[in-house]
Amino acid sequence: MAKLAARVPRELLVEVARDVLASVRAEITDEKGVSVIPIVPSDLEDVIAREVERILSHTLHPVINATGVVLHTNLGRAPLSPAILDELRQTVTRYSNLEYDVETGARGKRDIHTAELLRRLTGAEDAVVVNNCAAAILVVLSALANNGEVIVSRGELIEIGDGFRIPEIMAQSGAILREVGTTNRTRIEDYERAINEKTKLLLRVHPSNFQMSGFTEKPSIAELVDLSHRANLPLAEDLGSGCLVDLSAYGIQEPTVRQSVEGGISVVTFSGDKLLGGPQAGIIAGKQEFVQRVRRHPLFRALRVDKLTIAALEVTLAAYQRGALDEIPALAMIRRSSKEMEMRSRNFVRELMPSLSMTEADMEIADGESLAGGGSTPAQCLPTKIIRIRSGRYSASQLEQRLRRGSNSTPLIARVKDDWVVVDLRTVFAEQESALAEALTAALR
């Protein structure tokens, strides 16, 4: 304990020691019944030391995503380009011109670092950034529709993750929800009939995290834009996924931001860390008149992003501008063909199998499906090749747990299906394959 006290604050050590002793006392006096608990001072010291190390260790750490879900919300959504790390090292660890105009020597605006790239990539007149897409919707509604009615289809009153729902966000903004149509069918006439002197905004919400099929109908962008012009009302659209390029060739049928902007929508909101492949951010792009109204709203400052996000987003957008899509990890993963995945999977299994005996593991390569994930492209899958693993010692659920909790290696997050552990290399970085092999070897033994 004295040795440990020499390198950590004594107050922390005393606090942890008291907590550990209190836990032992509680176990001794447990009302469930009498139990024999050997109390050895050296054992208690080990418990205290381990708890101190746990408190001082980082809880956010890398994992190997072998699920095949590219934008895995629980695993941080879009992984960032390594080029962002170089930019952060150069710009963020020193002073920067975040809000300083070097040419004039006067105060500048942090929006300029991403605004031009966003304008060029989306076709919008102007663009600003806040901390996530829910914040983008909130500030747009607050700035454009406070104390007024917002018309939205009942079929678009979605929940956007972790319990956040469009009606609740609208209530927080001070706007009044005016539902039109039915869950499955809404026509342009429904919007027209709902417009009155209290109406301030028409809202269209893209269902990026669910899919409705069968007897359905909704107005086209052209119909809504025409109505917004006739009624002299702004039209906002929440696109969510933030798709900047056409990914239909790779099996992703998702509208692009440019399509909405060029279609005449006044303001479009979308995420930075979904199909865009950048950092967490909410982007607001569209006609300058409305974007500037959003920027002048007091809530905008409360929701604005910091220099780390701006630097990361600028690097990501610059890769789009150069056409270097493979520099964006999420897009590189999505664009890999099933044939590429088969070759990579066979090479991995070929190198791994000699280190395992036939009794330890059974492995096979099979057809499978990867997912874009992250609240994007529901029910749209990417054909892939998966590695199916069955242990001679453990059930599939036990093996999955051993891989996830491996103490001597990076946690490996895999899937279980039909009593097999499934590994999809689409979401595993090439430099992680040795760690993946190590984790599998250790868990199977």
mmCIF file of C-alpha atoms in Angstrom, residues 92-312:
data_model
loop_
_atom_site.group_PDB
_atom_site.id
_atom_site.type_symbol
_atom_site.label_atom_id
_atom_site.label_comp_id
_atom_site.label_asym_id
_atom_site.label_seq_id
_atom_site.Cartn_x
_atom_site.Cartn_y
_atom_site.Cartn_z
ATOM 1 C CA VAL A 92 -5.563 21.324 -32.181
ATOM 2 C CA THR A 93 -2.523 20.806 -29.947
ATOM 3 C CA ARG A 94 -1.504 24.398 -30.703
ATOM 4 C CA TYR A 95 -3.294 27.717 -31.118
ATOM 5 C CA SER A 96 -5.290 28.061 -34.329
ATOM 6 C CA ASN A 97 -7.328 30.579 -36.310
ATOM 7 C CA LEU A 98 -10.578 29.008 -35.102
ATOM 8 C CA GLU A 99 -12.347 32.365 -34.825
ATOM 9 C CA TYR A 100 -9.674 34.725 -36.125
ATOM 10 C CA ASP A 101 -9.374 36.288 -39.575
ATOM 11 C CA VAL A 102 -5.658 36.314 -40.318
ATOM 12 C CA GLU A 103 -6.119 38.670 -43.291
ATOM 13 C CA THR A 104 -7.921 41.449 -41.418
ATOM 14 C CA GLY A 105 -6.700 40.773 -37.888
ATOM 15 C CA ALA A 106 -10.327 40.809 -36.720
ATOM 16 C CA ARG A 107 -12.555 38.221 -35.093
ATOM 17 C CA GLY A 108 -13.799 35.565 -37.506
ATOM 18 C CA LYS A 109 -16.418 32.816 -37.454
ATOM 19 C CA ARG A 110 -15.685 29.143 -36.945
ATOM 20 C CA ASP A 111 -18.251 28.227 -39.623
ATOM 21 C CA ILE A 112 -15.937 29.287 -42.451
ATOM 22 C CA HIS A 113 -13.679 26.245 -42.048
ATOM 23 C CA THR A 114 -16.410 23.856 -43.238
ATOM 24 C CA ALA A 115 -18.972 26.118 -44.933
ATOM 25 C CA GLU A 116 -17.352 26.322 -48.373
ATOM 26 C CA LEU A 117 -16.724 22.581 -48.600
ATOM 27 C CA LEU A 118 -20.305 21.873 -47.555
ATOM 28 C CA ARG A 119 -21.645 24.358 -50.105
ATOM 29 C CA ARG A 120 -19.637 22.749 -52.907
ATOM 30 C CA LEU A 121 -20.528 19.184 -51.939
ATOM 31 C CA THR A 122 -24.254 19.751 -51.356
ATOM 32 C CA GLY A 123 -25.067 22.638 -53.697
ATOM 33 C CA ALA A 124 -26.452 24.625 -50.745
ATOM 34 C CA GLU A 125 -26.139 28.407 -50.474
ATOM 35 C CA ASP A 126 -24.917 28.175 -46.877
ATOM 36 C CA ALA A 127 -24.228 25.635 -44.133
ATOM 37 C CA VAL A 128 -23.514 25.554 -40.401
ATOM 38 C CA VAL A 129 -22.638 22.772 -37.963
ATOM 39 C CA VAL A 130 -23.936 21.861 -34.488
ATOM 40 C CA ASN A 131 -23.123 18.940 -32.208
ATOM 41 C CA ASN A 132 -25.494 16.279 -33.608
ATOM 42 C CA CYS A 133 -28.497 15.831 -35.891
ATOM 43 C CA ALA A 134 -31.051 15.977 -33.072
ATOM 44 C CA ALA A 135 -29.560 19.358 -32.139
ATOM 45 C CA ALA A 136 -29.767 20.442 -35.777
ATOM 46 C CA ILE A 137 -33.490 19.654 -35.894
ATOM 47 C CA LEU A 138 -34.045 21.358 -32.535
ATOM 48 C CA VAL A 139 -32.349 24.625 -33.499
ATOM 49 C CA VAL A 140 -34.011 24.702 -36.953
ATOM 50 C CA LEU A 141 -37.459 24.307 -35.375
ATOM 51 C CA SER A 142 -36.622 26.877 -32.689
ATOM 52 C CA ALA A 143 -35.367 29.437 -35.192
ATOM 53 C CA LEU A 144 -37.976 28.974 -37.904
ATOM 54 C CA ALA A 145 -41.146 27.845 -36.123
ATOM 55 C CA ASN A 146 -41.188 28.932 -32.483
ATOM 56 C CA ASN A 147 -44.793 29.510 -31.297
ATOM 57 C CA GLY A 148 -46.037 28.425 -34.709
ATOM 58 C CA GLU A 149 -47.363 25.220 -36.226
ATOM 59 C CA VAL A 150 -45.156 22.729 -38.060
ATOM 60 C CA ILE A 151 -46.943 20.405 -40.468
ATOM 61 C CA VAL A 152 -45.566 16.856 -40.618
ATOM 62 C CA SER A 153 -46.958 13.532 -41.806
ATOM 63 C CA ARG A 154 -48.038 11.032 -39.145
ATOM 64 C CA GLY A 155 -45.937 8.439 -40.941
ATOM 65 C CA GLU A 156 -42.810 10.513 -40.258
ATOM 66 C CA LEU A 157 -43.142 11.040 -36.500
ATOM 67 C CA ILE A 158 -40.136 8.844 -35.891
ATOM 68 C CA GLU A 159 -37.949 8.028 -32.919
ATOM 69 C CA ILE A 160 -34.357 8.827 -33.853
ATOM 70 C CA GLY A 161 -32.504 6.784 -31.252
ATOM 71 C CA ASP A 162 -32.193 6.408 -27.476
ATOM 72 C CA GLY A 163 -35.782 7.513 -26.975
ATOM 73 C CA PHE A 164 -35.554 10.861 -28.783
ATOM 74 C CA ARG A 165 -38.728 11.395 -30.760
ATOM 75 C CA ILE A 166 -39.660 14.048 -33.305
ATOM 76 C CA PRO A 167 -42.778 15.184 -31.349
ATOM 77 C CA GLU A 168 -40.707 15.607 -28.169
ATOM 78 C CA ILE A 169 -37.972 17.571 -29.933
ATOM 79 C CA MET A 170 -40.670 19.742 -31.489
ATOM 80 C CA ALA A 171 -42.201 20.417 -28.072
ATOM 81 C CA GLN A 172 -38.806 21.471 -26.702
ATOM 82 C CA SER A 173 -38.331 23.888 -29.607
ATOM 83 C CA GLY A 174 -41.547 25.755 -28.824
ATOM 84 C CA ALA A 175 -43.096 24.723 -32.130
ATOM 85 C CA ILE A 176 -46.593 23.215 -32.282
ATOM 86 C CA LEU A 177 -46.964 19.866 -33.998
ATOM 87 C CA ARG A 178 -49.679 19.632 -36.644
ATOM 88 C CA GLU A 179 -50.053 16.024 -37.788
ATOM 89 C CA VAL A 180 -51.525 15.261 -41.198
ATOM 90 C CA GLY A 181 -52.419 12.115 -43.118
ATOM 91 C CA THR A 182 -52.296 8.624 -41.678
ATOM 92 C CA THR A 183 -49.485 6.341 -40.611
ATOM 93 C CA ASN A 184 -49.155 4.759 -44.042
ATOM 94 C CA ARG A 185 -50.670 7.297 -46.458
ATOM 95 C CA THR A 186 -50.283 11.061 -46.645
ATOM 96 C CA ARG A 187 -51.120 13.166 -49.706
ATOM 97 C CA ILE A 188 -50.190 16.724 -50.652
ATOM 98 C CA GLU A 189 -53.835 17.703 -50.125
ATOM 99 C CA ASP A 190 -53.451 16.817 -46.433
ATOM 100 C CA TYR A 191 -50.687 19.426 -46.108
ATOM 101 C CA GLU A 192 -52.701 22.007 -48.053
ATOM 102 C CA ARG A 193 -55.769 21.642 -45.838
ATOM 103 C CA ALA A 194 -53.688 21.980 -42.660
ATOM 104 C CA ILE A 195 -52.079 25.326 -43.600
ATOM 105 C CA ASN A 196 -53.472 28.292 -41.649
ATOM 106 C CA GLU A 197 -52.334 31.636 -40.252
ATOM 107 C CA LYS A 198 -50.364 29.859 -37.482
ATOM 108 C CA THR A 199 -48.332 27.664 -39.854
ATOM 109 C CA LYS A 200 -44.632 28.522 -39.937
ATOM 110 C CA LEU A 201 -42.914 25.468 -41.421
ATOM 111 C CA LEU A 202 -43.446 22.309 -43.464
ATOM 112 C CA LEU A 203 -41.314 19.407 -42.252
ATOM 113 C CA ARG A 204 -40.345 16.268 -44.147
ATOM 114 C CA VAL A 205 -38.574 13.484 -42.225
ATOM 115 C CA HIS A 206 -36.723 10.797 -44.152
ATOM 116 C CA PRO A 207 -37.313 7.357 -42.540
ATOM 117 C CA SER A 208 -33.643 6.399 -42.443
ATOM 118 C CA ASN A 209 -34.027 4.042 -39.468
ATOM 119 C CA PHE A 210 -37.148 2.112 -40.510
ATOM 120 C CA GLN A 211 -38.943 0.945 -43.619
ATOM 121 C CA MET A 212 -42.645 1.026 -44.448
ATOM 122 C CA SER A 213 -44.009 -1.164 -47.231
ATOM 123 C CA GLY A 214 -47.328 -2.205 -48.692
ATOM 124 C CA PHE A 215 -50.237 0.224 -49.020
ATOM 125 C CA THR A 216 -48.210 3.447 -48.606
ATOM 126 C CA GLU A 217 -48.081 6.898 -50.159
ATOM 127 C CA LYS A 218 -46.388 10.226 -49.479
ATOM 128 C CA PRO A 219 -45.875 13.468 -51.442
ATOM 129 C CA SER A 220 -42.759 13.866 -53.562
ATOM 130 C CA ILE A 221 -40.181 16.549 -52.878
ATOM 131 C CA ALA A 222 -41.401 18.417 -55.962
ATOM 132 C CA GLU A 223 -44.981 18.512 -54.647
ATOM 133 C CA LEU A 224 -43.893 19.773 -51.221
ATOM 134 C CA VAL A 225 -41.552 22.393 -52.717
ATOM 135 C CA ASP A 226 -44.351 23.646 -54.971
ATOM 136 C CA LEU A 227 -46.682 23.912 -51.979
ATOM 137 C CA SER A 228 -44.059 25.748 -49.897
ATOM 138 C CA HIS A 229 -43.666 28.322 -52.691
ATOM 139 C CA ARG A 230 -47.424 28.791 -53.081
ATOM 140 C CA ALA A 231 -47.920 29.145 -49.329
ATOM 141 C CA ASN A 232 -44.736 31.192 -48.839
ATOM 142 C CA LEU A 233 -43.527 28.789 -46.143
ATOM 143 C CA PRO A 234 -40.047 27.271 -45.660
ATOM 144 C CA LEU A 235 -39.709 23.521 -46.165
ATOM 145 C CA ALA A 236 -37.256 21.629 -43.952
ATOM 146 C CA GLU A 237 -36.113 18.032 -44.349
ATOM 147 C CA ASP A 238 -34.340 15.816 -41.865
ATOM 148 C CA LEU A 239 -32.281 13.397 -43.959
ATOM 149 C CA GLY A 240 -30.505 11.815 -40.995
ATOM 150 C CA SER A 241 -27.913 9.622 -42.697
ATOM 151 C CA GLY A 242 -26.008 12.417 -44.463
ATOM 152 C CA CYS A 243 -25.279 10.573 -47.686
ATOM 153 C CA LEU A 244 -23.165 12.860 -49.924
ATOM 154 C CA VAL A 245 -22.528 10.483 -52.833
ATOM 155 C CA ASP A 246 -24.614 7.968 -54.754
ATOM 156 C CA LEU A 247 -23.997 4.535 -53.197
ATOM 157 C CA SER A 248 -26.606 2.607 -55.203
ATOM 158 C CA ALA A 249 -23.881 0.692 -57.073
ATOM 159 C CA TYR A 250 -22.922 -0.876 -53.736
ATOM 160 C CA GLY A 251 -26.460 -1.779 -52.638
ATOM 161 C CA ILE A 252 -27.228 1.366 -50.630
ATOM 162 C CA GLN A 253 -30.396 3.118 -51.833
ATOM 163 C CA GLU A 254 -30.260 6.363 -49.879
ATOM 164 C CA PRO A 255 -31.076 9.886 -51.113
ATOM 165 C CA THR A 256 -28.193 12.345 -51.227
ATOM 166 C CA VAL A 257 -28.196 15.765 -49.627
ATOM 167 C CA ARG A 258 -27.612 17.382 -53.027
ATOM 168 C CA GLN A 259 -30.811 15.825 -54.394
ATOM 169 C CA SER A 260 -32.823 17.504 -51.638
ATOM 170 C CA VAL A 261 -31.041 20.845 -51.951
ATOM 171 C CA GLU A 262 -31.333 20.949 -55.739
ATOM 172 C CA GLY A 263 -34.945 19.815 -55.423
ATOM 173 C CA GLY A 264 -35.673 23.138 -53.738
ATOM 174 C CA ILE A 265 -35.896 22.248 -50.044
ATOM 175 C CA SER A 266 -35.188 25.309 -47.868
ATOM 176 C CA VAL A 267 -33.163 23.634 -45.098
ATOM 177 C CA VAL A 268 -31.740 20.102 -44.860
ATOM 178 C CA THR A 269 -30.388 18.569 -41.635
ATOM 179 C CA PHE A 270 -28.150 15.482 -41.530
ATOM 180 C CA SER A 271 -25.559 13.670 -39.431
ATOM 181 C CA GLY A 272 -21.805 13.850 -39.723
ATOM 182 C CA ASP A 273 -21.020 10.387 -38.331
ATOM 183 C CA LYS A 274 -23.331 8.191 -40.399
ATOM 184 C CA LEU A 275 -22.964 7.684 -44.156
ATOM 185 C CA LEU A 276 -20.962 10.915 -44.379
ATOM 186 C CA GLY A 277 -18.262 9.023 -42.453
ATOM 187 C CA GLY A 278 -16.989 11.851 -40.263
ATOM 188 C CA PRO A 279 -17.209 12.950 -36.610
ATOM 189 C CA GLN A 280 -20.413 13.332 -34.634
ATOM 190 C CA ALA A 281 -22.070 16.506 -35.883
ATOM 191 C CA GLY A 282 -25.386 17.862 -37.074
ATOM 192 C CA ILE A 283 -25.172 19.767 -40.346
ATOM 193 C CA ILE A 284 -27.695 22.368 -41.457
ATOM 194 C CA ALA A 285 -27.504 23.249 -45.171
ATOM 195 C CA GLY A 286 -29.782 25.106 -47.503
ATOM 196 C CA LYS A 287 -30.896 28.575 -48.528
ATOM 197 C CA GLN A 288 -28.807 31.350 -46.966
ATOM 198 C CA GLU A 289 -31.833 33.253 -45.650
ATOM 199 C CA PHE A 290 -32.920 30.363 -43.437
ATOM 200 C CA VAL A 291 -29.462 29.079 -42.474
ATOM 201 C CA GLN A 292 -28.525 32.544 -41.228
ATOM 202 C CA ARG A 293 -31.743 32.751 -39.196
ATOM 203 C CA VAL A 294 -30.654 29.504 -37.544
ATOM 204 C CA ARG A 295 -27.148 30.836 -36.942
ATOM 205 C CA ARG A 296 -28.448 33.982 -35.230
ATOM 206 C CA HIS A 297 -30.650 32.011 -32.836
ATOM 207 C CA PRO A 298 -29.330 31.958 -29.200
ATOM 208 C CA LEU A 299 -29.589 28.175 -29.106
ATOM 209 C CA PHE A 300 -27.041 27.874 -31.916
ATOM 210 C CA ARG A 301 -24.185 28.960 -29.650
ATOM 211 C CA ALA A 302 -25.195 26.432 -27.004
ATOM 212 C CA LEU A 303 -25.132 23.643 -29.599
ATOM 213 C CA ARG A 304 -22.081 24.660 -31.640
ATOM 214 C CA VAL A 305 -19.116 22.322 -32.124
ATOM 215 C CA ASP A 306 -15.543 22.667 -30.910
ATOM 216 C CA LYS A 307 -12.248 22.818 -32.805
ATOM 217 C CA LEU A 308 -11.732 19.033 -32.703
ATOM 218 C CA THR A 309 -15.000 18.391 -34.538
ATOM 219 C CA ILE A 310 -14.337 21.168 -37.046
ATOM 220 C CA ALA A 311 -10.852 19.839 -37.813
ATOM 221 C CA ALA A 312 -12.119 16.260 -38.208
#
